[in-house]
PDB file of C-alpha atoms in Angstrom:
ATOM      1  CA  MET A  28      44.252  -5.552  37.570  1.00 71.00           C
ATOM      2  CA  GLY A  29      47.085  -5.942  35.136  1.00 81.00           C
ATOM      3  CA  LYS A  30      48.240  -9.205  36.598  1.00 82.00           C
ATOM      4  CA  ILE A  31      44.795 -10.656  36.295  1.00 76.00           C
ATOM      5  CA  GLU A  32      44.558  -9.498  32.652  1.00 79.00           C
ATOM      6  CA  ARG A  33      47.903 -11.152  31.853  1.00 84.00           C
ATOM      7  CA  GLY A  34      46.924 -14.340  33.633  1.00 80.00           C
ATOM      8  CA  GLU A  35      49.563 -13.998  36.355  1.00 85.00           C
ATOM      9  CA  ARG A  36      46.966 -14.070  39.152  1.00 80.00           C
ATOM     10  CA  ASN A  37      43.582 -15.753  39.536  1.00 76.00           C
ATOM     11  CA  VAL A  38      40.529 -13.827  40.394  1.00 77.00           C
ATOM     12  CA  THR A  39      38.827 -14.688  43.731  1.00 86.00           C
ATOM     13  CA  VAL A  40      35.181 -14.155  44.454  1.00 86.00           C
ATOM     14  CA  LEU A  41      36.072 -11.303  46.784  1.00 88.00           C
ATOM     15  CA  ASN A  42      38.012  -9.599  44.078  1.00 86.00           C
ATOM     16  CA  VAL A  43      35.078  -9.936  41.659  1.00 89.00           C
ATOM     17  CA  LYS A  44      32.908  -8.308  44.207  1.00 90.00           C
ATOM     18  CA  ARG A  45      35.376  -5.462  44.677  1.00 90.00           C
ATOM     19  CA  VAL A  46      35.700  -4.856  40.890  1.00 89.00           C
ATOM     20  CA  ALA A  47      31.947  -4.862  40.468  1.00 92.00           C
ATOM     21  CA  GLY A  48      31.611  -2.414  43.334  1.00 94.00           C
ATOM     22  CA  ALA A  49      34.223  -0.071  41.891  1.00 95.00           C
ATOM     23  CA  LEU A  50      32.420  -0.145  38.534  1.00 93.00           C
ATOM     24  CA  ASN A  51      29.034   0.256  40.235  1.00 96.00           C
ATOM     25  CA  LEU A  52      27.738  -2.859  38.553  1.00 93.00           C
ATOM     26  CA  PRO A  53      26.047  -5.974  39.866  1.00 95.00           C
ATOM     27  CA  ILE A  54      28.352  -9.009  39.712  1.00 93.00           C
ATOM     28  CA  ALA A  55      26.049 -10.720  37.319  1.00 94.00           C
ATOM     29  CA  THR A  56      26.504  -7.892  34.778  1.00 93.00           C
ATOM     30  CA  LEU A  57      30.304  -8.471  34.860  1.00 87.00           C
ATOM     31  CA  PHE A  58      29.725 -12.182  34.001  1.00 88.00           C
ATOM     32  CA  GLU A  59      27.188 -11.333  31.305  1.00 90.00           C
ATOM     33  CA  ARG A  60      29.544  -8.770  29.659  1.00 81.00           C
ATOM     34  CA  ALA A  61      32.351 -11.439  29.711  1.00 80.00           C
ATOM     35  CA  GLY A  62      30.077 -13.976  28.029  1.00 83.00           C
ATOM     36  CA  VAL A  63      30.017 -16.410  31.052  1.00 80.00           C
TER      37      VAL A  63
END
């Protein structure tokens, strides 16, 4: 996660799905909270 936050790695759709699952949130909610 740190490399993503520092811009050292790009986020793939699969990773977005994994993060959303770990946070028990729908993917759409992650994007809403990010202002996307």
